[in-house]
Short mmCIF file of N, CA and C in Angstrom, two decimals:
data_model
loop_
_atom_site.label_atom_id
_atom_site.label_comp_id
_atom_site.label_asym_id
_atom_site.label_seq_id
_atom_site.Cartn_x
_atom_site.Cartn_y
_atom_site.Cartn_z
N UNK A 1 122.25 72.88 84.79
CA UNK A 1 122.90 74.18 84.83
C UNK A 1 121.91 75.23 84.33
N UNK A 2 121.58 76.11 85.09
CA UNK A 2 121.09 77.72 84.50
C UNK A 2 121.47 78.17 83.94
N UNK A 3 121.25 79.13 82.73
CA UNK A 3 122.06 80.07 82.04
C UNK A 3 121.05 81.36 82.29
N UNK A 4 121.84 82.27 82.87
CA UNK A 4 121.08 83.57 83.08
C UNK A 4 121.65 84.73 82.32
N UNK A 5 120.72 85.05 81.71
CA UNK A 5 121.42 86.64 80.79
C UNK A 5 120.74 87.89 81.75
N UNK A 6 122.14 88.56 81.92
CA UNK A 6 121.98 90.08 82.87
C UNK A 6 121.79 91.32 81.62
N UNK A 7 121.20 91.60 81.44
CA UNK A 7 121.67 92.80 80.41
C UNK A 7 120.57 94.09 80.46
N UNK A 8 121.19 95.00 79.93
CA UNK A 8 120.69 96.59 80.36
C UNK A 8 120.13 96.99 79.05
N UNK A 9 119.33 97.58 78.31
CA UNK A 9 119.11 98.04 77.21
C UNK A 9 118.15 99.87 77.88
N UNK A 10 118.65 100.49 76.43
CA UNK A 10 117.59 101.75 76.76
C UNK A 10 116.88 101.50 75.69
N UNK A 11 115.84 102.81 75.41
CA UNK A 11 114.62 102.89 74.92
C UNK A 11 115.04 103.09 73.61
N UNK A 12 115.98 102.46 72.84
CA UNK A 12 116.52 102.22 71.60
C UNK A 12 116.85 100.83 71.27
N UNK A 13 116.96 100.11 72.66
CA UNK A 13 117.29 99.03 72.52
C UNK A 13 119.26 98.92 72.05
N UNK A 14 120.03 99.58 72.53
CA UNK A 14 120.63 99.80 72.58
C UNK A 14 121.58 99.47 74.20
N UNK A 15 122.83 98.46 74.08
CA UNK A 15 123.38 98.12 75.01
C UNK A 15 124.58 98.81 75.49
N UNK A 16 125.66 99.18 74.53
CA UNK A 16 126.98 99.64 74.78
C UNK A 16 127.58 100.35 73.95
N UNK A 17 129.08 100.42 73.76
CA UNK A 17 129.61 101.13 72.92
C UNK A 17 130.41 100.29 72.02
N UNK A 18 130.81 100.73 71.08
CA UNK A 18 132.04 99.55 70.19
C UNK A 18 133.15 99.17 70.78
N UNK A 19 133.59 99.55 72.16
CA UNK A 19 134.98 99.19 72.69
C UNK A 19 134.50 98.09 74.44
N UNK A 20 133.10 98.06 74.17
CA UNK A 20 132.66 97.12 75.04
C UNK A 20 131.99 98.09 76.71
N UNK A 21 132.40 99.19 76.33
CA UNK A 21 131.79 99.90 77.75
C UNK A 21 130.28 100.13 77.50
N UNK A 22 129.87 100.44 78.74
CA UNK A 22 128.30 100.63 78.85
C UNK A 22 127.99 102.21 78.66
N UNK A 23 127.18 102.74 78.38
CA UNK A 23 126.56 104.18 77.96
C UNK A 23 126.28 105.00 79.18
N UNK A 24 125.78 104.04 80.25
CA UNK A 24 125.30 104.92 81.28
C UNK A 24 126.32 104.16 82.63
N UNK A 25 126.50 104.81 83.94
CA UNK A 25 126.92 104.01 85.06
C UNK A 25 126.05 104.65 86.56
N UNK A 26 125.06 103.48 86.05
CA UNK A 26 124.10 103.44 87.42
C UNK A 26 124.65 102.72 88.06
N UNK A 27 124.97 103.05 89.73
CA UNK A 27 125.29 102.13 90.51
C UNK A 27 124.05 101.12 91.03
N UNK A 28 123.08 101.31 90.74
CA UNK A 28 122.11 99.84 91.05
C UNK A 28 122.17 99.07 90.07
N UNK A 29 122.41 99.53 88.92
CA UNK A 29 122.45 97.94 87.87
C UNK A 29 123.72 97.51 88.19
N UNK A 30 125.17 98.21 88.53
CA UNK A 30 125.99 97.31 88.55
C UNK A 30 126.11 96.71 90.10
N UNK A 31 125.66 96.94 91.08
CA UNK A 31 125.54 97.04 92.45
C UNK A 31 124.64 95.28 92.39
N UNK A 32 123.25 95.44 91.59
CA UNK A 32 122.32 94.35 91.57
C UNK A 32 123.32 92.90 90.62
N UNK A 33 123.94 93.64 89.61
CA UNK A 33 124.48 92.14 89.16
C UNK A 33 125.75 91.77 89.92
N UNK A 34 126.22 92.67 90.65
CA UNK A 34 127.35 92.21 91.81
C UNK A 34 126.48 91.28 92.81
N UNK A 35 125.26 91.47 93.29
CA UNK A 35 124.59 90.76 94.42
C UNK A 35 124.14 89.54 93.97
N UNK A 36 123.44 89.16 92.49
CA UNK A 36 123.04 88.07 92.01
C UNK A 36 124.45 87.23 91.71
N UNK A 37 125.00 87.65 91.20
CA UNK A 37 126.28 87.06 90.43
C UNK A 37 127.74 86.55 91.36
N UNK A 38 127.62 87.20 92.12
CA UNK A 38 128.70 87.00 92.87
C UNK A 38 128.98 85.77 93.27
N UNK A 39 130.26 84.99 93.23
CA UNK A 39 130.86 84.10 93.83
C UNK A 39 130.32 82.77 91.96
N UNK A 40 129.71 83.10 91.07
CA UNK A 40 128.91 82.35 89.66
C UNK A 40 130.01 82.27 88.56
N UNK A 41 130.23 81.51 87.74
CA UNK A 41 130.70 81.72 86.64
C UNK A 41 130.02 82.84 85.88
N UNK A 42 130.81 83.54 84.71
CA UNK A 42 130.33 84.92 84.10
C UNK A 42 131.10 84.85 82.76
N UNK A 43 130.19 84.49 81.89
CA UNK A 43 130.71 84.52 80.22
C UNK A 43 130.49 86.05 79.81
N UNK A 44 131.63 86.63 79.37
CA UNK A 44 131.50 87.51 78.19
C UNK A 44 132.72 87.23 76.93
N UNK A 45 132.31 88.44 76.26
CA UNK A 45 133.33 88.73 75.33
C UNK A 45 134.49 89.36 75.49
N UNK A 46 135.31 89.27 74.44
CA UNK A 46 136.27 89.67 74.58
C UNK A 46 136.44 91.08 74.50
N UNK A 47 135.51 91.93 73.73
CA UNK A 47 135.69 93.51 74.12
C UNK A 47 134.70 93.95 75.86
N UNK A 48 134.10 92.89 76.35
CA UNK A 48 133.38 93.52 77.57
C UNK A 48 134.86 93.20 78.54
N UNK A 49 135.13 92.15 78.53
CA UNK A 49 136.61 92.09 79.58
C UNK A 49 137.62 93.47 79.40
N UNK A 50 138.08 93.80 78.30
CA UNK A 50 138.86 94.49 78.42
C UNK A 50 137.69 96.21 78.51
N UNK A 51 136.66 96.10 78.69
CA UNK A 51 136.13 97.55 79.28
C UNK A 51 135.91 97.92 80.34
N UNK A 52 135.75 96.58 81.37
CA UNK A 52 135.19 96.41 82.22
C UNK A 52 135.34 95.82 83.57
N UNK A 53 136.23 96.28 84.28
CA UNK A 53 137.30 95.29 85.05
C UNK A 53 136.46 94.48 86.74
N UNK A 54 135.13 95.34 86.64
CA UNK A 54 134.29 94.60 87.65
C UNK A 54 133.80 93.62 87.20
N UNK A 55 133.36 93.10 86.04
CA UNK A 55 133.21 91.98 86.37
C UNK A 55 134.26 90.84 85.72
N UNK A 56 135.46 91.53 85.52
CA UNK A 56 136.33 90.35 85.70
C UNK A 56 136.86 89.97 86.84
N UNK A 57 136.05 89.78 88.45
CA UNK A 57 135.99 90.06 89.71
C UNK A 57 135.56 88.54 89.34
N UNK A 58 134.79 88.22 88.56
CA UNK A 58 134.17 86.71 89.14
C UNK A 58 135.10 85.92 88.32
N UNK A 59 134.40 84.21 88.27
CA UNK A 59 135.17 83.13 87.75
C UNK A 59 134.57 83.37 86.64
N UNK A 60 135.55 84.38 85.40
CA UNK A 60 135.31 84.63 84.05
C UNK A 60 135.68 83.81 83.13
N UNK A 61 134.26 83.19 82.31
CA UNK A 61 134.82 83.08 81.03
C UNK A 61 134.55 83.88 80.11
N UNK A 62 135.90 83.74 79.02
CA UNK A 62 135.92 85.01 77.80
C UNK A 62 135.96 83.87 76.48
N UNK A 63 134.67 84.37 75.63
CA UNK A 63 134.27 84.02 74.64
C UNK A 63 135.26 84.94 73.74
N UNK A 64 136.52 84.27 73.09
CA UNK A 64 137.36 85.00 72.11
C UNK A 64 137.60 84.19 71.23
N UNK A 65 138.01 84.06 70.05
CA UNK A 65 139.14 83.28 68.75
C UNK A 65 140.19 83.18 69.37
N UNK A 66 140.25 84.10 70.00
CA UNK A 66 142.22 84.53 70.15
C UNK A 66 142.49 84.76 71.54
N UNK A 67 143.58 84.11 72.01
CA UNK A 67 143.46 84.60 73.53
C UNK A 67 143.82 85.89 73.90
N UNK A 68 142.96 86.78 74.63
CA UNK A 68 143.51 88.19 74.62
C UNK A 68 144.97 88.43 75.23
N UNK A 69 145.16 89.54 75.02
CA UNK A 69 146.59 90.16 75.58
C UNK A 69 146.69 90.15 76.63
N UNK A 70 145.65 90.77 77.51
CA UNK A 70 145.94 91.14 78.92
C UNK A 70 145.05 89.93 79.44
N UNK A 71 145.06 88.69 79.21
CA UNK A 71 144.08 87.79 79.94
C UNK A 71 145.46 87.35 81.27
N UNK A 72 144.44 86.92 82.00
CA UNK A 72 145.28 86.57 83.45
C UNK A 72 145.08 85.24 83.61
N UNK A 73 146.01 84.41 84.58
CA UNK A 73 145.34 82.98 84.97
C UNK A 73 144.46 83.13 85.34
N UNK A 74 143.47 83.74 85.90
CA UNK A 74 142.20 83.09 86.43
C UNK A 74 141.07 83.13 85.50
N UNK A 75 141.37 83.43 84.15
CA UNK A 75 140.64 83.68 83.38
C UNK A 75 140.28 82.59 82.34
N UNK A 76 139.19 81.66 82.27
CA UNK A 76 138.80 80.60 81.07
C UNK A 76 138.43 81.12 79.88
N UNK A 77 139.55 80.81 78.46
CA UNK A 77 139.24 81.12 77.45
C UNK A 77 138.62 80.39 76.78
N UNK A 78 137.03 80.48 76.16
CA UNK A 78 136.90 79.80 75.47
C UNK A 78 136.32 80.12 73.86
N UNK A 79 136.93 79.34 73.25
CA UNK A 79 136.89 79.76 71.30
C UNK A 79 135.50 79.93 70.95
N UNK A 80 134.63 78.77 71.24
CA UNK A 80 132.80 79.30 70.81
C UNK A 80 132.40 78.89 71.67
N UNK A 81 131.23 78.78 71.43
CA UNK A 81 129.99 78.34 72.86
C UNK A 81 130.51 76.96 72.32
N UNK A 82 130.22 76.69 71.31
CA UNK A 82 130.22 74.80 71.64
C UNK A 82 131.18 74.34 72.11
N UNK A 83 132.37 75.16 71.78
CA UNK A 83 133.56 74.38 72.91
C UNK A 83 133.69 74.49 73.95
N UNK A 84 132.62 75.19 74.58
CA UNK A 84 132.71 75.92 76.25
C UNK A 84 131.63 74.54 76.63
N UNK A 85 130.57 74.39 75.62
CA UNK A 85 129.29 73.08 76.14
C UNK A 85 130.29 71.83 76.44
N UNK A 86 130.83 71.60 75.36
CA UNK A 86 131.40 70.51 74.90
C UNK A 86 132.89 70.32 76.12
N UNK A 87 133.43 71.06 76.58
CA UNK A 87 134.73 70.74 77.27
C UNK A 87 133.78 70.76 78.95
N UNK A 88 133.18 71.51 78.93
CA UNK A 88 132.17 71.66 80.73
C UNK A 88 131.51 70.12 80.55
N UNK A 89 130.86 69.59 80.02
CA UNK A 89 130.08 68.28 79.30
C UNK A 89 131.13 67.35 79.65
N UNK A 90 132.46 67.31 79.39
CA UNK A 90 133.29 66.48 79.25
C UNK A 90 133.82 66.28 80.51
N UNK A 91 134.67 67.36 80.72
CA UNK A 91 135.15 67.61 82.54
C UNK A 91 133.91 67.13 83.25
N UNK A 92 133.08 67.43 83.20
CA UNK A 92 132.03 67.34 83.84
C UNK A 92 131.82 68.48 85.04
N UNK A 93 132.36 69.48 84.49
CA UNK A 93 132.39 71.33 85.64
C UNK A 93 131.57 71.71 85.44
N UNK A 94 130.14 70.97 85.07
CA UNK A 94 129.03 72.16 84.81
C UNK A 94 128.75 73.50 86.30
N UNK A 95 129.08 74.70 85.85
CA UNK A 95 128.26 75.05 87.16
C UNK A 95 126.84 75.39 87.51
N UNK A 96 126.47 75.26 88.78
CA UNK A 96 125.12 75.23 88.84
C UNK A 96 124.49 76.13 88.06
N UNK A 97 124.74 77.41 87.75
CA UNK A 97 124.89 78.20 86.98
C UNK A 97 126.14 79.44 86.21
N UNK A 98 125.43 80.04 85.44
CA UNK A 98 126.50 80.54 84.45
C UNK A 98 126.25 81.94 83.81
N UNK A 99 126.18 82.79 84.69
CA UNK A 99 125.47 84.15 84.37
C UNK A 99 126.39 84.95 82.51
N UNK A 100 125.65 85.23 81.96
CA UNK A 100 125.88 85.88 80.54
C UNK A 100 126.18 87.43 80.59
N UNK A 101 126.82 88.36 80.68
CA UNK A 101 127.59 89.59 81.16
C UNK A 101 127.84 89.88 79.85
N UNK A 102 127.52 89.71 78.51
CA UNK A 102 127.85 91.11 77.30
C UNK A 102 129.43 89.72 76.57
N UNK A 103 129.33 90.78 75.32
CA UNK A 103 128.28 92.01 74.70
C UNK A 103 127.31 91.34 73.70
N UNK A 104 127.41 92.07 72.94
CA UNK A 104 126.38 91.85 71.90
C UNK A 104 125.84 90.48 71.70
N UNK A 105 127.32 90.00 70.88
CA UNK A 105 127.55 88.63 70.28
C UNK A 105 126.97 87.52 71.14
N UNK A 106 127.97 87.65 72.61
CA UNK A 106 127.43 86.76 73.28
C UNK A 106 125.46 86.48 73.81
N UNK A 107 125.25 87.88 73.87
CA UNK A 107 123.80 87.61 73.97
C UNK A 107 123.33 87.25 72.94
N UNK A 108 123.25 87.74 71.66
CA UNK A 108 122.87 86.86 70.82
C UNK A 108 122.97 85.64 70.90
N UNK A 109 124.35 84.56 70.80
CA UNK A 109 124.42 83.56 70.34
C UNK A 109 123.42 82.97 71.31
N UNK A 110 123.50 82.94 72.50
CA UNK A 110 123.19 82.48 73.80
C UNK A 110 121.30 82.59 73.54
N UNK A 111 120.90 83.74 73.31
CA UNK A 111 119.29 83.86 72.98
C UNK A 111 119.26 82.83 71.88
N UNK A 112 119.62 83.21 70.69
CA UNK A 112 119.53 82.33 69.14
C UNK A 112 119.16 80.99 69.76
N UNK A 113 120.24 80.36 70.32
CA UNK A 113 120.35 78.89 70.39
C UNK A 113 119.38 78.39 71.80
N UNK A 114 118.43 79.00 72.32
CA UNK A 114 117.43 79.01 73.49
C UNK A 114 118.54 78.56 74.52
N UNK A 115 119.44 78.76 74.60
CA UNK A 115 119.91 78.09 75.81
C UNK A 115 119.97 78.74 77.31
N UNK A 116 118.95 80.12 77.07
CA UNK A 116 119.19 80.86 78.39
C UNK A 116 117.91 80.63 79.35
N UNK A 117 117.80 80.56 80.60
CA UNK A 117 116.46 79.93 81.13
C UNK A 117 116.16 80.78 82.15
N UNK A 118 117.02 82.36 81.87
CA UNK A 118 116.03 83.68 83.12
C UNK A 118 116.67 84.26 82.28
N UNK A 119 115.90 85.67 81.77
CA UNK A 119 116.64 86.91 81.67
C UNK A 119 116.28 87.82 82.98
N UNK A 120 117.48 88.36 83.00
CA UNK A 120 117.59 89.66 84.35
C UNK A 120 117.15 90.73 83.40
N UNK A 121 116.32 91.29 83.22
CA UNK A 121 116.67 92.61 82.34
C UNK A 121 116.75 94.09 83.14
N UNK A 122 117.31 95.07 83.14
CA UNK A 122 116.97 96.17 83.16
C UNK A 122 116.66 97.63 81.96
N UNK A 123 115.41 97.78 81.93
CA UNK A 123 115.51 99.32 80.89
C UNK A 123 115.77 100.32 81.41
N UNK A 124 116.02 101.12 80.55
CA UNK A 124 116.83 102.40 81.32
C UNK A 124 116.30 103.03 80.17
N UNK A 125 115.47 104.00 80.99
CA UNK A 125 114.09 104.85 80.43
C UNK A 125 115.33 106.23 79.84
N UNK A 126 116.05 105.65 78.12
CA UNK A 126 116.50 106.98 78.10
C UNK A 126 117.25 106.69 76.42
N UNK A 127 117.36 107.70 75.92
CA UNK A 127 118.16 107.58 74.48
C UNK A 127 119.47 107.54 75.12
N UNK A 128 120.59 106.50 75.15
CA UNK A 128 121.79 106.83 75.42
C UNK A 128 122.82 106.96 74.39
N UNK A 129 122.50 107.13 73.31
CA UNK A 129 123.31 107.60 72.27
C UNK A 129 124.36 106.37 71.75
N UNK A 130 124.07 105.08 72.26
CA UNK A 130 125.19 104.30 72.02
C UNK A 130 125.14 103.73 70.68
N UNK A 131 126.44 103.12 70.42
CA UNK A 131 126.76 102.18 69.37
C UNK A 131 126.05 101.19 69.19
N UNK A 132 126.27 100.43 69.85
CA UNK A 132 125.97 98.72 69.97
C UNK A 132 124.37 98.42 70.14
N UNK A 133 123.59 98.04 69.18
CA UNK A 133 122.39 97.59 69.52
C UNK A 133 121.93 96.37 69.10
N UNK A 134 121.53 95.60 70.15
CA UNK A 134 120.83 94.20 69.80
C UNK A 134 119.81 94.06 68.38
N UNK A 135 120.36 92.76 67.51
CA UNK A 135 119.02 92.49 66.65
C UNK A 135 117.47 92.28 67.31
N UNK A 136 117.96 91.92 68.25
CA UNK A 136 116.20 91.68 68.66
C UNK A 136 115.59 92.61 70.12
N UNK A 137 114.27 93.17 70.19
CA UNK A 137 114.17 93.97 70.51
C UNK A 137 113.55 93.68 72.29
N UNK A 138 114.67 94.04 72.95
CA UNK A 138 114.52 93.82 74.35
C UNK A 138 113.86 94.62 75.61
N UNK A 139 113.84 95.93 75.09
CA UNK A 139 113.55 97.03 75.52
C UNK A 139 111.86 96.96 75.75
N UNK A 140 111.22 96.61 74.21
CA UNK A 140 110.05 96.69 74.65
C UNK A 140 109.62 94.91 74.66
N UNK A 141 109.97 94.44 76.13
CA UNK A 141 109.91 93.19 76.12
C UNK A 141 108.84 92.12 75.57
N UNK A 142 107.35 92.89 75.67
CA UNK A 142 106.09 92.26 74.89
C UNK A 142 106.57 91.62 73.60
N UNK A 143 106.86 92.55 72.94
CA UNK A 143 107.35 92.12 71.92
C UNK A 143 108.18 91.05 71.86
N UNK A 144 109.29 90.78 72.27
CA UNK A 144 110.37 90.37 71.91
C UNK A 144 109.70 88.43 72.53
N UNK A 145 108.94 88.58 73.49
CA UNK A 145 108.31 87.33 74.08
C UNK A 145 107.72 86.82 73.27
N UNK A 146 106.46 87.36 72.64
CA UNK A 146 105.92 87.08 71.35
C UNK A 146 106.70 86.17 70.48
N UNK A 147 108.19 87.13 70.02
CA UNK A 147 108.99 86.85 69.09
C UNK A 147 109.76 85.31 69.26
N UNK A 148 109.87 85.27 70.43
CA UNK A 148 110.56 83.82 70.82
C UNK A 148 109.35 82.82 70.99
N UNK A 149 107.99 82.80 71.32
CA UNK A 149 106.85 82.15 71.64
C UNK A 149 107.09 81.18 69.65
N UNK A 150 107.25 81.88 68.90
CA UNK A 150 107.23 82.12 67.51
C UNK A 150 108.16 80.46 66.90
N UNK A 151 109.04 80.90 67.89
CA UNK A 151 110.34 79.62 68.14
C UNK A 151 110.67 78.88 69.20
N UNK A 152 109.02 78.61 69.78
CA UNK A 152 108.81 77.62 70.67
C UNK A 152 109.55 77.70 71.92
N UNK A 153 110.16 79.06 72.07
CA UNK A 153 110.35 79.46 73.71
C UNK A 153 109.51 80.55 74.39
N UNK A 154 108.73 80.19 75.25
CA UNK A 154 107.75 80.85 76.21
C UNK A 154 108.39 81.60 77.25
N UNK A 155 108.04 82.76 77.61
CA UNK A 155 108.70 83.44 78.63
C UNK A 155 107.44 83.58 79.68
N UNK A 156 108.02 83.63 80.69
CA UNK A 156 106.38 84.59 81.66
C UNK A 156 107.94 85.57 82.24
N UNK A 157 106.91 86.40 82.81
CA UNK A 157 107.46 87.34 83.84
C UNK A 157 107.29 87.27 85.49
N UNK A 158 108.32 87.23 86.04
CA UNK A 158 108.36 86.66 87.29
C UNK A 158 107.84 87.90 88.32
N UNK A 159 109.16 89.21 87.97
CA UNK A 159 109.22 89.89 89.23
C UNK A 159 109.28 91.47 88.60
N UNK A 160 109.13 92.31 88.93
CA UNK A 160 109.56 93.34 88.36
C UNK A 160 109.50 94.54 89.40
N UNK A 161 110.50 95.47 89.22
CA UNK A 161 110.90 96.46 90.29
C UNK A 161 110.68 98.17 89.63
N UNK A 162 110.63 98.78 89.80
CA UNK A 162 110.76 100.25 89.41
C UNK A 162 111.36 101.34 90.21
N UNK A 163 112.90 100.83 90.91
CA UNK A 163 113.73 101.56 91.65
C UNK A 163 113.48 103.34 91.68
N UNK A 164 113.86 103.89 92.19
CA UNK A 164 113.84 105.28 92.25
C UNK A 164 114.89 106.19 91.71
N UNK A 165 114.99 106.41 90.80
CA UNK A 165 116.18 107.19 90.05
C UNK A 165 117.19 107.69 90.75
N UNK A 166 118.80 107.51 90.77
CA UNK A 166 119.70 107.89 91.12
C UNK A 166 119.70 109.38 90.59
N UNK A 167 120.38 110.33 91.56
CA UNK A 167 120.36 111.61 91.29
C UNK A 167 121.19 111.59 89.74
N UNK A 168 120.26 112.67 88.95
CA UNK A 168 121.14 112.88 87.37
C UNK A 168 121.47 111.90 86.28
N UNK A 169 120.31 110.80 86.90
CA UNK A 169 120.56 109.25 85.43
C UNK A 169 119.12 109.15 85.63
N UNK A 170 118.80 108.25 84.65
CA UNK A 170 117.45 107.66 83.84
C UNK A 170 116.88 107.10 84.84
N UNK A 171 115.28 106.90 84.82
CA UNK A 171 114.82 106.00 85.60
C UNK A 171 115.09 104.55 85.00
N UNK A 172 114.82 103.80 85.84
CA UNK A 172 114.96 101.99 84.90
C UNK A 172 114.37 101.38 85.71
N UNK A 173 113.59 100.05 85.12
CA UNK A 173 112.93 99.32 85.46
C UNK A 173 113.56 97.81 85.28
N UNK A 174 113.20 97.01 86.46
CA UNK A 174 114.23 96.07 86.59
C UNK A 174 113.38 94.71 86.35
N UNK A 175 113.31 93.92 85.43
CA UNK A 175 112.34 92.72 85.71
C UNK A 175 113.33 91.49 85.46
N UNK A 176 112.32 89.98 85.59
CA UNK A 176 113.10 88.95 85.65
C UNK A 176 112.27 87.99 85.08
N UNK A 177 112.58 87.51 84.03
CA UNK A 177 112.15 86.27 82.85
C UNK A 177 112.12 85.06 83.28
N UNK A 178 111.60 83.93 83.17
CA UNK A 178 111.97 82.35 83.11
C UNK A 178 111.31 82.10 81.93
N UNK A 179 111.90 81.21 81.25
CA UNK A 179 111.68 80.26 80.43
C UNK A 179 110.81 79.42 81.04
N UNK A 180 109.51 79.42 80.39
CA UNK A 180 109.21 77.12 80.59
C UNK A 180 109.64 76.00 79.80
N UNK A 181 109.55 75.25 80.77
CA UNK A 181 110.45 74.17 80.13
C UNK A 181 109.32 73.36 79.14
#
């Protein structure tokens, strides 16, 4: 199974807001993780589900304690990552892959424990004033490669794009990580 983390940071390193919404709405970042992602399993949290109703479009799981209010049947709750390893492990549902969709927490845990083996990243060349910012620093990715090399995970860089700015939003630059094994 793949584990792919999608995630957006600006030049603060900064992802979202405290109620789980995103700061900016470029239609190519959400346009590009509709095209990769589509038809994939999609872990987030429990404040990105309730901000965010596109991507509770895919086969969502929601990383909560508690099952939310407005969760629907098609929705897999699961309490931590290890019970999400541990019950997929068991059933034996691994899916081929398992794209990582926010917020915070979940990228963290998911980086912490090396278990992710591409990051999608996009920067978004801009102060967006948000709440929510990652402990570790994604934005200026050199760095942050270094930082994991440190803890015996190696990144290279695969692909990288520099789209053309949507009228009246940030430029952003789109690249794509693998892990070696």
């Amino acid at each position: 199974m793949s584990v792919i983390l999608f995630i957006s940071v600006d030049q603060n390193n900064q992802i979202g807001n405290s109620d789980g919404s995103l700061p900016w709405d470029i239609k190519s970042i959400n346009d590009r993780f509709e095209k990769l992602s589509s038809g994939k399993a999609v872990l987030i949290g429990h404040n990105t589900l309730r901000s965010n109703n596109e991507m509770s479009k895919h086969g969502t799981i929601v990383l909560s304690k508690s099952i939310p209010k407005d969760s629907r049947k098609d929705l897999v709750i699961a309490r931590s990552l290890d019970w999400l390893i541990a019950h997929q492990a068991c059933l034996g549902c691994q899916p081929p892959e398992i794209w990582i969709g926010g917020g915070k927490d979940v990228f963290t845990q998911v980086l912490e424990r090396g278990l992710v083996d591409i990051i999608c990243l996009t920067q978004v060349h801009t102060d967006s004033k948000a709440e929510v910012q990652l402990p570790f620093d994604l934005y200026n990715w050199k760095s942050f490669v270094l930082q994991q090399q440190k803890k015996g995970h190696f990144w290279v860089l695969t692909k990288q794009e520099f789209p053309p700015p949507e009228e009246g939003q940030p430029t952003t630059t789109f690249s794509i990580f693998r892990k070696l094994k």
